[in-house]
Every structure is written in structure tokens, then in C-alpha cells.
XYZ file of C-alpha atoms in Angstrom:
720
model
C 99.325 50.310 99.362
C 100.309 53.185 101.290
C 97.871 55.648 102.682
C 98.216 59.238 102.763
C 96.404 62.386 104.138
C 95.842 65.012 101.574
C 94.611 68.524 101.861
C 92.231 69.483 99.051
C 90.572 72.967 98.364
C 87.117 71.986 100.301
C 85.528 72.516 103.429
C 86.495 69.293 104.948
C 89.217 67.951 106.849
C 92.008 66.022 105.511
C 90.902 63.073 103.101
C 92.773 59.728 102.625
C 94.026 58.230 99.249
C 96.235 55.577 98.540
C 99.554 55.104 96.503
C 101.925 52.212 96.016
C 104.744 54.383 97.232
C 105.210 56.657 100.130
C 104.834 60.311 98.713
C 106.960 62.932 100.644
C 104.527 65.180 102.897
C 104.392 68.610 101.042
C 104.279 67.027 97.511
C 101.320 68.365 95.331
C 99.297 65.433 93.651
C 96.360 65.112 91.548
C 93.388 63.096 93.176
C 89.817 62.233 91.940
C 87.163 63.964 94.113
C 83.410 63.722 93.342
C 84.058 62.919 89.835
C 86.674 65.195 88.687
C 90.312 65.679 89.015
C 91.245 67.993 91.969
C 94.826 69.149 93.162
C 95.996 68.377 96.324
C 99.044 68.553 99.018
C 100.228 65.582 100.826
C 99.865 66.309 104.592
C 100.711 62.848 106.173
C 102.353 59.803 104.677
C 102.001 56.033 105.795
C 98.738 56.885 107.751
C 96.339 54.369 109.073
C 93.075 54.537 107.271
C 89.993 55.004 109.273
C 87.595 53.644 106.489
C 87.387 50.327 104.773
C 90.828 50.278 102.220
C 87.977 49.212 99.438
C 86.816 52.651 99.532
C 89.833 54.359 99.565
C 90.580 56.055 96.057
C 94.175 56.239 94.401
C 96.216 59.188 93.693
C 96.194 59.844 89.776
C 99.319 61.805 89.630
C 102.349 62.970 91.578
C 104.331 66.150 90.842
C 107.193 64.636 91.865
C 109.546 67.041 89.745
C 108.634 69.992 92.246
C 110.174 70.549 95.565
C 107.731 69.573 98.340
C 106.464 72.337 100.449
C 108.751 72.785 103.264
C 107.941 71.269 106.804
C 107.978 74.797 108.776
C 105.254 76.033 106.017
C 102.841 73.022 106.824
C 103.349 73.650 110.650
C 102.487 77.481 109.885
C 99.276 76.410 107.978
C 98.605 74.118 110.604
C 98.541 76.559 113.318
C 96.380 78.996 111.177
C 93.998 76.429 110.627
C 93.528 75.606 114.133
C 93.773 79.742 115.303
C 91.474 80.832 112.745
C 88.988 77.848 112.922
C 88.943 77.300 108.903
C 89.281 74.072 107.074
C 92.722 73.052 106.544
C 92.464 72.042 102.883
C 91.156 75.799 102.328
C 93.487 77.402 104.308
C 96.433 75.645 102.337
C 94.943 76.625 98.949
C 94.689 80.404 100.369
C 98.256 80.334 101.101
C 99.219 79.206 97.459
C 99.699 81.241 94.472
C 97.124 80.512 91.545
C 99.773 78.003 89.452
C 100.290 76.046 92.458
C 96.471 75.490 92.853
C 95.936 74.087 89.275
C 95.975 70.286 88.465
C 99.124 70.417 86.212
C 102.795 70.645 86.626
C 104.291 74.031 86.930
C 107.601 75.037 85.301
C 110.262 75.487 87.930
C 112.283 78.781 87.986
C 115.756 78.012 86.649
C 118.672 79.386 89.026
C 120.228 82.656 87.964
C 123.900 82.039 86.275
C 126.492 84.294 87.026
C 129.461 85.306 84.449
C 133.005 86.897 84.973
C 136.164 86.984 83.204
C 138.370 84.012 83.706
C 141.971 84.264 84.077
C 142.683 83.555 80.378
C 139.751 86.081 79.625
C 141.733 88.905 81.419
C 144.412 88.134 78.958
C 142.401 89.162 75.723
C 141.850 92.128 74.423
C 138.494 93.635 74.983
C 136.230 94.359 71.908
C 136.823 97.543 70.004
C 135.158 100.594 71.717
C 133.608 101.280 68.366
C 131.353 98.217 69.166
C 129.827 100.148 72.182
C 127.643 97.399 73.483
C 129.817 94.600 73.240
C 132.940 96.813 74.909
C 130.224 97.513 77.643
C 129.340 93.862 78.100
C 133.215 92.926 78.379
C 133.618 95.687 80.940
C 130.979 94.614 83.114
C 132.528 91.036 83.201
C 135.871 92.339 83.918
C 134.296 94.204 86.727
C 132.952 90.813 88.721
C 130.504 88.039 88.209
C 127.094 89.373 86.672
C 123.630 87.809 86.794
C 122.921 86.788 83.188
C 119.551 88.652 83.271
C 121.288 92.092 84.102
C 123.956 91.436 81.211
C 121.304 91.142 78.670
C 120.127 94.874 79.637
C 123.597 95.571 78.357
C 123.596 93.892 75.213
C 120.511 92.282 73.557
C 122.526 89.460 72.135
C 124.290 89.096 75.678
C 123.186 85.465 75.617
C 124.824 84.336 72.398
C 128.193 86.357 73.215
C 128.034 84.861 76.646
C 127.677 81.092 74.987
C 130.852 81.896 72.538
C 133.323 83.629 75.144
C 132.418 80.714 77.587
C 133.072 78.052 74.916
C 136.650 79.886 74.162
C 137.368 79.656 77.936
C 137.065 83.430 78.573
C 134.514 83.389 81.186
C 134.039 81.398 84.569
C 130.339 80.510 85.492
C 128.995 80.252 88.933
C 125.336 79.289 90.294
C 125.255 82.022 92.730
C 126.962 85.128 93.977
C 126.964 87.032 97.212
C 125.353 90.488 96.222
C 127.114 93.668 96.868
C 125.327 95.900 99.252
C 125.998 99.299 98.579
C 126.742 101.675 101.586
C 123.778 103.901 102.243
C 123.806 107.556 100.832
C 121.516 108.422 104.005
C 123.609 109.761 106.795
C 121.433 108.064 109.882
C 120.849 110.780 112.638
C 121.261 109.778 116.443
C 117.724 108.347 116.768
C 117.947 106.268 113.822
C 121.481 104.779 114.534
C 120.573 103.565 117.973
C 117.489 101.774 116.610
C 119.624 100.463 113.522
C 122.414 99.368 116.259
C 119.696 97.905 118.370
C 118.253 95.738 115.422
C 121.376 94.496 114.035
C 122.298 93.170 117.856
C 118.941 91.022 117.435
C 119.819 89.392 114.248
C 120.087 85.747 114.710
C 117.491 85.299 117.586
C 113.515 85.879 117.903
C 112.647 89.162 119.253
C 109.704 91.444 118.332
C 110.636 95.136 118.025
C 108.020 98.228 117.873
C 109.843 100.781 115.936
C 107.460 103.739 116.805
C 108.585 106.842 114.903
C 106.944 110.331 114.063
C 106.037 110.678 110.399
C 108.876 111.318 108.247
C 111.574 110.076 110.819
C 113.264 107.817 108.491
C 111.965 104.530 109.438
C 112.649 102.591 105.941
C 116.443 103.535 106.533
C 116.309 101.913 109.692
C 114.770 98.823 108.136
C 117.492 99.059 105.268
C 120.312 99.028 107.697
C 119.260 95.944 109.453
C 118.306 94.225 105.587
C 121.743 95.098 104.331
C 123.149 92.975 107.245
C 121.124 90.054 106.677
C 121.202 90.340 102.885
C 125.012 90.718 102.819
C 125.119 87.312 104.520
C 122.982 85.637 101.683
C 119.830 85.219 103.834
C 116.110 86.032 103.137
C 114.460 88.997 104.281
C 110.426 89.213 104.270
C 109.123 92.767 103.605
C 105.316 93.197 104.276
C 103.368 96.442 103.197
C 99.680 97.388 103.807
C 98.766 98.528 100.371
C 99.955 97.701 96.440
C 100.083 101.510 96.038
C 102.988 101.784 98.445
C 105.087 99.109 96.096
C 106.234 101.409 93.417
C 108.040 103.916 95.604
C 109.504 101.296 97.947
C 110.850 99.050 94.991
C 112.286 102.219 93.730
C 114.263 102.894 96.833
C 115.141 99.093 96.799
C 116.683 99.130 93.500
C 118.669 102.002 94.409
C 120.024 100.350 97.697
C 119.562 96.475 96.790
C 120.011 96.636 92.967
C 121.895 93.281 92.941
C 119.779 91.473 95.384
C 117.523 88.919 93.790
C 113.844 90.285 94.817
C 110.538 88.595 94.518
C 107.509 90.964 94.389
C 104.123 89.357 95.700
C 100.887 91.161 95.627
C 97.383 90.756 94.000
C 97.928 92.905 90.940
C 101.191 90.690 89.917
C 100.340 88.578 86.955
C 99.363 85.020 88.068
C 102.335 83.437 86.104
C 104.975 85.908 87.547
C 103.726 85.572 90.699
C 103.936 81.623 90.999
C 107.396 81.723 89.689
C 108.332 84.473 92.288
C 106.685 82.156 94.815
C 109.021 79.416 94.064
C 112.099 81.220 93.681
C 111.925 82.502 97.494
C 110.942 78.793 98.232
C 113.993 77.435 96.434
C 115.934 80.144 98.161
C 116.765 81.996 94.682
C 115.002 85.355 95.919
C 116.416 86.759 99.019
C 114.279 89.509 99.513
C 110.229 89.222 99.113
C 108.451 92.078 99.140
C 104.529 91.922 99.196
C 101.227 92.534 100.976
C 99.346 90.563 103.488
C 99.063 87.346 101.284
C 103.123 87.100 101.348
C 103.368 86.119 104.815
C 102.649 82.625 103.856
C 105.773 82.802 101.325
C 108.099 79.620 102.109
C 111.216 80.838 102.863
C 114.230 78.502 103.839
C 116.502 80.841 105.206
C 114.417 83.498 106.945
C 116.488 85.824 109.107
C 114.439 89.105 109.327
C 110.784 90.285 109.006
C 109.602 93.784 108.504
C 105.980 94.860 108.618
C 105.624 98.431 107.676
C 102.827 100.509 108.744
C 101.945 97.822 111.292
C 98.615 99.238 112.374
C 97.110 99.143 108.992
C 93.668 96.997 108.887
C 94.621 96.178 105.382
C 96.951 93.448 106.942
C 93.632 91.519 108.199
C 91.817 89.770 105.584
C 88.209 90.240 106.214
C 86.525 87.243 104.272
C 87.266 83.549 103.990
C 90.560 82.647 105.756
C 90.323 85.747 108.061
C 94.115 86.123 109.409
C 95.875 88.904 110.557
C 99.197 88.919 108.430
C 100.922 91.455 111.392
C 100.273 88.538 114.003
C 101.323 85.641 111.476
C 104.580 87.716 110.979
C 105.238 87.639 114.753
C 104.503 83.740 114.794
C 106.832 83.247 111.593
C 109.518 85.401 113.480
C 109.334 83.004 116.447
C 109.259 79.775 114.257
C 112.471 81.085 112.505
C 114.330 82.149 115.360
C 114.763 85.678 113.548
C 113.720 89.210 114.373
C 110.644 90.952 113.345
C 110.228 94.498 113.112
C 106.914 96.387 113.445
C 107.120 99.928 112.368
C 104.619 102.898 112.537
C 104.012 106.554 113.305
C 100.560 105.422 115.010
C 101.091 101.947 116.432
C 98.157 99.716 116.729
C 96.950 99.671 120.443
C 97.699 95.990 120.739
C 101.368 96.637 119.756
C 101.849 99.496 121.842
C 100.414 97.715 124.931
C 102.843 94.910 124.536
C 105.845 97.314 124.011
C 104.916 99.005 127.381
C 104.305 95.522 129.108
C 107.578 94.185 128.105
C 106.270 91.882 125.356
C 108.131 93.741 122.480
C 110.989 96.088 122.700
C 110.126 99.400 121.671
C 112.532 101.762 119.772
C 111.401 105.399 118.972
C 112.208 108.095 116.651
C 111.572 111.443 117.951
C 112.710 113.624 115.111
C 112.170 114.040 111.272
C 115.192 112.217 109.155
C 115.603 115.565 107.160
C 117.435 117.776 109.185
C 115.426 120.905 107.868
C 112.093 119.487 108.380
C 109.882 119.939 111.332
C 106.513 118.376 112.444
C 103.757 120.246 110.768
C 101.780 122.977 112.424
C 98.062 121.631 112.877
C 94.855 123.807 113.311
C 91.568 122.423 114.235
C 88.863 124.608 112.569
C 85.176 124.435 113.695
C 82.610 124.799 110.974
C 79.635 124.183 112.676
C 78.771 127.862 111.975
C 80.614 128.778 108.739
C 78.935 128.579 105.237
C 80.731 126.091 103.405
C 81.354 126.273 99.554
C 81.151 122.335 98.587
C 82.724 121.254 101.824
C 85.648 124.012 102.054
C 85.651 126.707 104.627
C 86.968 130.090 103.232
C 90.100 129.836 105.504
C 90.502 126.521 103.617
C 90.408 127.859 100.201
C 92.595 130.892 101.068
C 95.439 128.681 102.300
C 95.245 126.576 99.207
C 95.253 129.892 96.835
C 98.247 131.123 98.743
C 100.064 127.868 98.754
C 99.736 127.690 94.996
C 100.718 130.817 94.575
C 104.061 130.266 96.553
C 104.882 127.222 94.348
C 103.894 124.666 97.232
C 101.965 121.226 96.866
C 98.474 120.985 98.411
C 97.069 117.505 99.482
C 93.101 117.826 100.024
C 91.822 114.778 101.760
C 88.629 113.278 102.500
C 87.654 109.576 102.977
C 84.871 109.637 100.285
C 85.348 108.883 96.545
C 82.835 109.526 93.855
C 81.115 112.980 93.254
C 78.604 112.931 96.319
C 77.779 110.293 98.903
C 74.037 110.448 98.226
C 71.139 111.467 95.818
C 68.378 113.193 97.390
C 64.886 114.121 96.420
C 64.119 117.590 97.954
C 60.578 117.318 97.541
C 59.673 113.875 99.519
C 63.036 113.095 101.114
C 63.762 109.845 99.149
C 67.413 108.919 99.162
C 68.722 106.279 96.697
C 69.915 103.499 98.481
C 71.510 100.272 96.875
C 68.916 97.417 96.044
C 71.091 94.915 97.634
C 72.600 96.416 100.700
C 71.878 98.698 103.599
C 74.085 101.416 101.988
C 73.319 104.691 100.058
C 74.220 104.635 96.442
C 77.224 107.138 95.737
C 76.770 109.411 92.953
C 79.608 109.131 90.042
C 79.029 112.249 87.899
C 81.535 111.506 85.171
C 80.367 108.022 84.613
C 76.818 109.001 85.053
C 76.376 106.434 87.465
C 75.080 105.495 91.126
C 77.226 102.993 92.572
C 77.432 101.246 95.818
C 80.795 100.816 97.368
C 80.074 97.657 99.085
C 78.900 95.284 96.557
C 79.712 97.172 93.508
C 75.951 97.371 92.192
C 75.823 100.145 89.487
C 72.725 101.989 87.621
C 72.468 105.223 85.621
C 71.426 108.271 87.437
C 67.573 108.135 87.380
C 65.972 111.099 85.704
C 63.406 111.360 88.467
C 62.410 110.456 92.131
C 60.537 107.087 91.938
C 58.257 107.875 94.898
C 56.802 111.434 93.908
C 58.196 111.880 90.218
C 60.384 115.075 91.067
C 63.253 115.701 88.465
C 64.897 118.213 90.417
C 67.185 115.592 92.390
C 70.133 117.131 94.744
C 73.579 115.634 95.236
C 73.949 115.702 98.905
C 77.632 115.531 100.564
C 81.114 115.554 98.851
C 83.326 113.040 97.532
C 86.771 113.211 95.851
C 84.942 114.104 92.412
C 82.941 116.834 93.472
C 86.070 118.155 95.421
C 88.217 118.132 92.557
C 85.458 120.225 90.225
C 85.243 122.576 92.833
C 89.123 123.241 92.982
C 89.336 123.458 89.349
C 86.950 126.069 89.236
C 88.352 127.840 92.248
C 92.119 127.362 90.749
C 91.693 127.328 86.925
C 95.411 127.852 86.538
C 96.471 125.214 88.894
C 96.818 121.329 88.090
C 94.502 119.512 90.372
C 94.743 115.725 90.033
C 92.079 113.025 91.938
C 93.731 109.955 93.523
C 91.191 107.216 94.498
C 90.318 103.745 93.553
C 88.566 105.055 90.360
C 91.780 107.085 89.237
C 94.422 104.485 90.087
C 92.878 101.355 88.721
C 95.224 100.448 85.997
C 98.758 99.205 86.503
C 100.958 101.987 85.997
C 98.836 104.761 87.542
C 100.877 104.909 90.409
C 104.207 105.085 88.488
C 102.837 107.932 86.466
C 101.659 109.969 89.483
C 104.883 109.734 91.402
C 106.702 111.102 88.121
C 104.504 113.802 87.452
C 104.663 114.853 91.134
C 108.531 114.568 91.318
C 108.352 116.805 88.099
C 106.311 119.138 89.685
C 103.578 118.893 87.313
C 100.687 118.664 89.879
C 99.624 121.474 92.400
C 96.812 120.106 94.282
C 95.987 116.520 95.177
C 92.743 115.221 96.021
C 92.800 111.873 97.778
C 90.995 109.224 99.865
C 93.084 107.025 102.302
C 95.346 105.845 99.617
C 97.386 108.981 99.937
C 97.521 108.980 103.534
C 99.945 106.156 104.038
C 103.669 105.863 103.475
C 104.230 108.483 100.576
C 106.839 110.887 100.759
C 106.330 113.655 98.653
C 108.994 116.481 99.093
C 107.348 119.614 97.492
C 104.063 118.859 99.834
C 103.640 121.572 102.559
C 99.885 122.122 102.994
C 97.150 119.354 104.156
C 93.549 120.311 104.346
C 91.340 117.562 105.683
C 87.267 117.772 104.926
C 84.660 116.221 106.706
C 86.988 114.210 109.662
C 84.011 113.594 111.960
C 82.406 110.783 110.007
C 83.892 107.952 111.574
C 83.423 109.122 115.067
C 79.491 108.304 114.817
C 80.413 104.655 114.515
C 79.306 102.108 117.010
C 83.034 100.479 116.684
C 84.899 101.000 119.677
C 88.244 101.477 117.583
C 86.848 104.469 115.682
C 88.843 107.119 117.827
C 91.790 104.618 117.284
C 91.278 104.498 113.663
C 90.556 108.356 112.892
C 93.558 109.481 115.198
C 95.870 107.096 112.919
C 94.129 108.393 109.754
C 94.537 111.944 110.664
C 98.349 111.355 111.934
C 99.320 109.849 108.985
C 97.823 112.002 106.351
C 99.170 115.293 108.382
C 102.424 113.780 108.327
C 102.770 114.055 104.582
C 103.102 117.536 105.094
C 106.548 119.236 105.740
C 109.044 116.498 105.182
C 111.574 118.386 103.378
C 112.664 122.229 103.487
C 109.191 123.726 103.289
C 107.472 124.011 106.680
C 104.174 122.030 106.887
C 100.802 123.202 108.076
C 97.607 121.081 108.180
C 94.092 122.327 108.612
C 91.353 119.778 109.737
C 87.829 120.859 109.550
C 85.491 119.563 112.167
C 81.976 119.905 113.617
C 83.130 118.318 116.840
C 86.361 119.946 117.669
C 85.914 119.175 121.232
C 86.348 115.460 120.930
C 89.415 114.370 122.580
C 91.211 112.954 119.499
C 91.512 116.452 117.605
C 93.513 117.639 120.801
C 95.734 114.743 120.608
C 96.239 115.335 116.632
C 96.961 119.076 117.613
C 99.470 118.093 120.119
C 100.762 115.160 117.884
C 101.114 113.232 120.885
C 100.750 109.699 120.216
C 101.779 108.090 123.600
C 99.391 110.671 125.203
C 96.532 109.358 123.168
C 97.293 105.697 123.461
C 97.572 105.811 127.321
C 93.919 107.683 127.275
C 92.597 104.989 124.981
C 94.014 101.827 126.830
C 92.811 103.019 130.234
C 89.315 102.979 128.747
C 89.791 99.733 126.975
C 90.910 98.168 130.224
C 88.048 99.599 132.132
C 85.718 97.532 129.831
C 87.851 94.560 129.149
C 88.298 95.482 125.331
C 91.125 94.134 123.312
C 94.156 94.137 124.186
C 93.001 93.535 127.737
C 90.281 91.060 126.558
C 89.870 89.083 123.234
C 87.107 88.559 121.150
C 85.703 86.371 118.134
C 82.542 86.812 115.781
C 80.326 84.360 114.752
C 78.198 85.705 111.955
C 75.504 84.303 109.650
C 74.063 85.555 106.482
C 70.643 84.742 104.958
C 67.987 86.415 102.459
C 65.946 87.641 105.644
C 67.472 88.940 108.603
C 64.979 86.850 110.955
C 66.708 83.352 109.357
C 70.128 84.432 110.090
C 69.239 85.499 113.922
C 67.029 82.423 114.272
C 70.196 80.250 113.054
C 72.454 81.960 115.601
C 70.032 81.924 118.541
C 69.476 78.287 117.898
C 73.235 77.301 118.419
C 73.695 80.048 121.303
C 70.687 78.148 123.328
C 72.805 74.968 122.925
C 76.082 76.467 123.729
C 75.427 78.792 126.663
C 75.651 76.342 129.369
C 78.708 74.493 128.022
C 80.632 77.603 127.943
C 83.393 78.554 130.734
C 82.136 81.516 132.673
C 85.054 83.475 131.592
C 83.230 83.577 128.337
C 80.329 85.996 127.587
C 77.876 86.196 124.415
C 76.421 89.129 123.073
C 73.695 88.971 120.370
C 72.508 87.801 117.937
C 72.384 91.382 116.485
C 72.417 92.643 113.171
C 75.777 93.619 111.848
C 76.342 97.547 111.470
C 75.824 97.136 107.723
C 73.012 94.444 107.826
C 72.286 93.994 104.448
C 75.140 93.287 101.605
C 74.724 91.857 98.227
C 71.247 90.743 98.812
C 71.960 89.009 101.931
C 71.101 90.132 105.561
C 73.272 89.749 108.164
C 73.716 88.776 111.904
C 76.366 88.214 114.581
C 77.215 86.889 117.924
C 80.336 88.243 119.757
C 82.004 86.301 122.303
C 84.187 87.958 124.693
C 86.776 86.919 127.359
C 89.776 87.837 129.260
C 91.588 84.777 128.560
C 92.489 83.905 124.861
C 92.539 80.269 125.839
C 89.092 79.994 127.079
C 87.803 82.227 124.131
C 89.283 79.828 121.690
C 87.873 76.626 123.359
C 84.313 78.576 123.260
C 84.983 79.497 119.383
C 85.757 76.115 118.809
C 82.746 74.562 120.491
C 80.633 77.119 118.259
C 82.410 75.672 115.091
C 81.630 72.005 116.140
C 77.811 73.040 116.258
C 78.166 75.004 113.517
C 79.612 72.220 111.370
C 76.727 69.815 112.474
C 73.678 72.295 111.919
C 72.708 71.819 108.113
C 70.865 74.792 106.555
C 71.188 75.619 102.805
C 69.496 78.883 103.467
C 72.208 80.121 105.799
C 76.094 80.846 105.239
C 78.067 81.454 108.417
C 81.786 81.904 109.330
C 83.772 82.878 112.351
C 86.197 85.732 112.523
C 88.602 85.356 115.626
C 90.339 88.570 116.640
C 87.801 90.580 114.495
C 88.913 94.232 113.185
C 85.134 95.387 112.229
C 81.935 95.332 113.854
């Protein structure tokens, strides 16, 4: 028997199984595990068993018809498991699509077939023009080799006709074709051309570029220019986006520029079967362009030549549960592994990336002007509303601007980071606020659904008729959510079309496509939205942005709060004035003297970054120091804190002096889904020492058995 190390989706290391023949590493297999059948991935072959051979169970089935997961992919997952201190088996299965996690064989995608007229076919008379679809099909074949799937869009019976014409000797068939990349219809400005030329010189070797461009500066066209060179060579590109809702708009632009390039789209709303097939198409080299959200960073790509990470600053690239990886950082690691360039793009780069660019770790490329020649940066006004009477969150100046913009035919975006009707329901008699029974968070009033909802654990209940403490039936909605703002604007501008855009209104698959179509057709006058509308969207008619309640995040204990707010406000302000119409932004605040608002008004990211980095350096915070968070949750906060305190007592005297510990302390949101949470922060100026300390915590955590407590380790955490 030959012994193999196999990764299973369990919180253990590699397990040993036997098989009469050597199974190639990366092969999926089915094995027995605790009385059931489980799928695994072979990680090592011909290994020396560490237990008695009689106790080693045999592999039950080998899925040998599938191509093994490649060596560089396994090296990536080995690194991820080590760096993020997560069990190798669970890391492997977090990186696989649903179809490859199931204990059954998968259907392999068939390579695309391309057809064109042979020499003999070109001597034949084409079908008569009266048979319009057959004639169009013949003309397409005469123009050059076309993929069968594209030909079927011309004629529904293309498969049958292709078979007949091929048997007659009129067609040539090939398994692949070099895609035709059309020249860009956009004339790049000097900044764009310089950045694109620099990127192109980097193709073929590893280098990380930070493409810093003001909003509307045309970063996507710079990406496309570099992608065109790679795709024309028949090589592969990985394009990462932070949010699913950015995908439809990007795909439209991709189809216009790279229509002939085999493309795979990987995100959580893709059907499981389609996602598995696209994953396999990428792994076998059939798909040349892979577009996806953070999980797509794990896609095996045998001929990877370029990685693009758009909106690289976005926190959505960080997974906040289970395998807590950062897709942007892994993209850079993959670029080094594949010896290919990585492009990180943003109008508001993360301070970590900006610091690396300033210190020479990344190469900085700058776009300082808007791509549309007539477009100018928006005019930003900061409005102090401390002494103003607000109408459901609106100042009179804001309402007047919205009214005037509607009368002039403009499109307005009203932005606030709070969905629902109101953030809280309040009893004016006794002061009772309706909180979530499972979390330390307020319930949010959703008026139309007649519900209170928790936006953290999704607990829901009907709106109560009276206060549970004093019986008062006159309950008051406190604060403003997107639903309440939408209703206010509909009352104020009854002749305008007001559309709310948040997670509640865009839950269905085609909602975003319909929204883009309605905006393009000028059927919307006012958009009311949350962060979903702040990123990456390009609406030519949008020329006014009004920001309500911009101060909320500044009350946070998170040291990243100013950075997040600055990025949020700069991104949403950048939606205005991207075409011919001048843009205007009004930001309402009760903290007008805060430095972040002065920086937004000046639209000066470098000055803001320099100020923030100086403060971070003074206190040894990232990127000048490194962090890990050890978290525990239990039914009662005392259990979680005692659990962490016990391990802290064991570990304190064994840590390098460069590592400091903070805690255990309750998390900012202490209670979530009926569990109470505490954490210990590890901090060090040395990533190496921090990682050794976190690994020691992991070792002690694994040895401590307490069924009442769940724990996790988050390396490079973004949330407090």
C-alpha cells in the first residue's frame, strides 16, 4: 500500500489514507471519515505513516478523470493556512467552488470549438439571402474562425448546420483561436497613456503598481490597455472587484472591448453549477479573463500574466469570518508567485498601499485629471447643521439644491449609510429603545415591511403596538434611514422619480441591470443610496450629491475611522460631474471642524494620507506595526474573557519583548446572535515576531478544550 496525506474539510491537519497505487497530488478523492463519506484533496504521495498501518483507512474512490489541482495552487493554500493560522483542510475547501466540495465526480467543461470556411467552402455559393439566418451564419464563418457558442446566437440550428457543412468538407475546425482584441474607442489622455505604457513594460515580470487616480480619471481604460496586450498573447488575466453590484457595469464594458475573449465570472450570486464550470474553465486555461470578487483570488490559472485589483482600499476584500484572508494581499502574493505584474487601483488608496508606494515597495502611477475632457472635479461644500432645523435629516439648503437640480434636468444622489426607515424605535415616555434580543445593537425600523430588523444577525419581529416597559402606544421613530429619506423626497418632489438603492431594494439577481438601464434612459431623477452607490459607478447625468449624517463613524473607537470616512466621502463625491455637467457636493455635518472634512473639501488625498500616516507612526499602528486579534465568544461575556485570560497568563512570559498584548476586553459590539464576545490584541513592530506570538496562541488554543467557548484568530484585522 502507498500512503497519502489528504486534506479534508475538518479543523484538523492532513490525514493519512492508503491506496494500492500512487495518487497524484491535487487529485480529489472520496474517503471514509467518522462513519461517513467525505471528499478530500491529495496533498502528499508516498508519505511515511506516523501511526500503525493497520489503523489507516483506504481511499474509497479516486476522481482520476478530473485534472489535479495544480502545484502552484496548492502552494498558495499552504501559505494561506500558515499565514492566517487556519487549518489546511478548511482553507482548501474554502477556496473551492461548491461542485468540487461534493463527494462526486464533476462534469468537465468541453473545450470550445471554432469553425471557419475551408478552402473548398470558400468556393461554394452561400445560402440565398432569403434564408437570412443561414446566410448570416455563412457570412460569419467566411469572416474567420468563430466559437460555436457565438454561432448559435446567429442561428438556433447552427449545431446541425455546422455538422452538415463540416461533413461536406466546407468547414475547418480548430480547438482554439487567438482572440481579436479591438482597439480602444477611448483616446487616452497624457496621464493615462503614461500609466498604460509603464504597465505594459512591466508585463512578464513581478512588480506591484499602485494606480492612484482621482475619481473619474479613467483607471479602467488603463487596466484595459494592459489587459489587451496580455489577452492578445492568449494569456490569462485575473480582475478582482470588491462588490457584486459593480460586476454588471464592468461586464458591459468588457463585452464591448473583449467580446471574443473567453471570460469566467466568479462571485457569490453565480449559480453553483455555473461557478464550478467557470472555475474549471479557468483552471484548464479555457477561460482567459477571470472577473470576480474576493474568493476569485483562489482561482487556479495556469498562464496568469496580469492581476488587477480595482478599488483596492475597499474593506470588502477582507473576509471577516472563518478563513479571514485579505484578497488584495493574496493577489500581490500570487503576482510574485506567477512572476506577473499586479495593479492596485483606487482614488483613495489604503494607507498600507500608499505607504508602500511612498517607501518604494510599490511603483506609484498617478492620474491627476478626469478622463472626460469637459469634466472637472466637483465643488465640495461642508455645511454645519448644528444649529439648523432639519426636515427628516435635510437642511433647507439641501432641499433647495435638490429641487433646483431636478428642475434643470440633473440627476441627484442622496447618500447616507443607513438602510431601513429609521435606526431606532423609541418610547418618548420612559426612554425605552428597542434593541435586538440577540445582539448589543438597536433594531432598525423597516416601515414598509412593518418590521424591526437587526442588521447584524437578521433577527426580525413585527413592529410592537406599545412599549413593553410602560405601555405607551405612541412610539417614535428616531433617526433617518434610506426608506424615510425616500418618503421625504417623494413628498417634497411629487413630480420626480425617486429610487432607493440599498441591500433591501437590490436583493434580486437582475435589479442592478434594471437600475443601470433606467438611469441610462433618464427615467430616474433622484437616487437614495448607501455605500453600494459610492463605489465605481459611472452615471454621466449625475451632477449633485447630498450627504446626510456624515459623522456617525467618527464616534467609533476604531483608529481607521477617519480613513474609512475620508474614502467613503471622496468616493461618493466622485460620482458627481463625471461628464459635461459641473458637479456639486453638499456634505451635512455636526463636526465641521474635523480635519477629515477639510481634506475632503480640498480633495487632497496625499495631504490627508501624510497626516494620518504621521499619527499612525507615532503610535506604532499599521502600516508601521502589525496586529492580530484573538477572539472568543460564549453565552456570557465572563466566560469568553476568562477563557482568553487563562491563555494570556500562560503565554505572557513566553512572548518576544517586541510583542505587546491588550485585553481581554469586550468587542465593540459585545453581543452578536446570542453570543457575547471578547478579544485580545497582539501588536508588534515586527511581522515575524507577531506571527510567532500568534502561532503560540494557536497552539495553546488548540490544546484548551472548552465546549462552551468558540475562538478564532484574525491576522491583520480590519475591524475592532
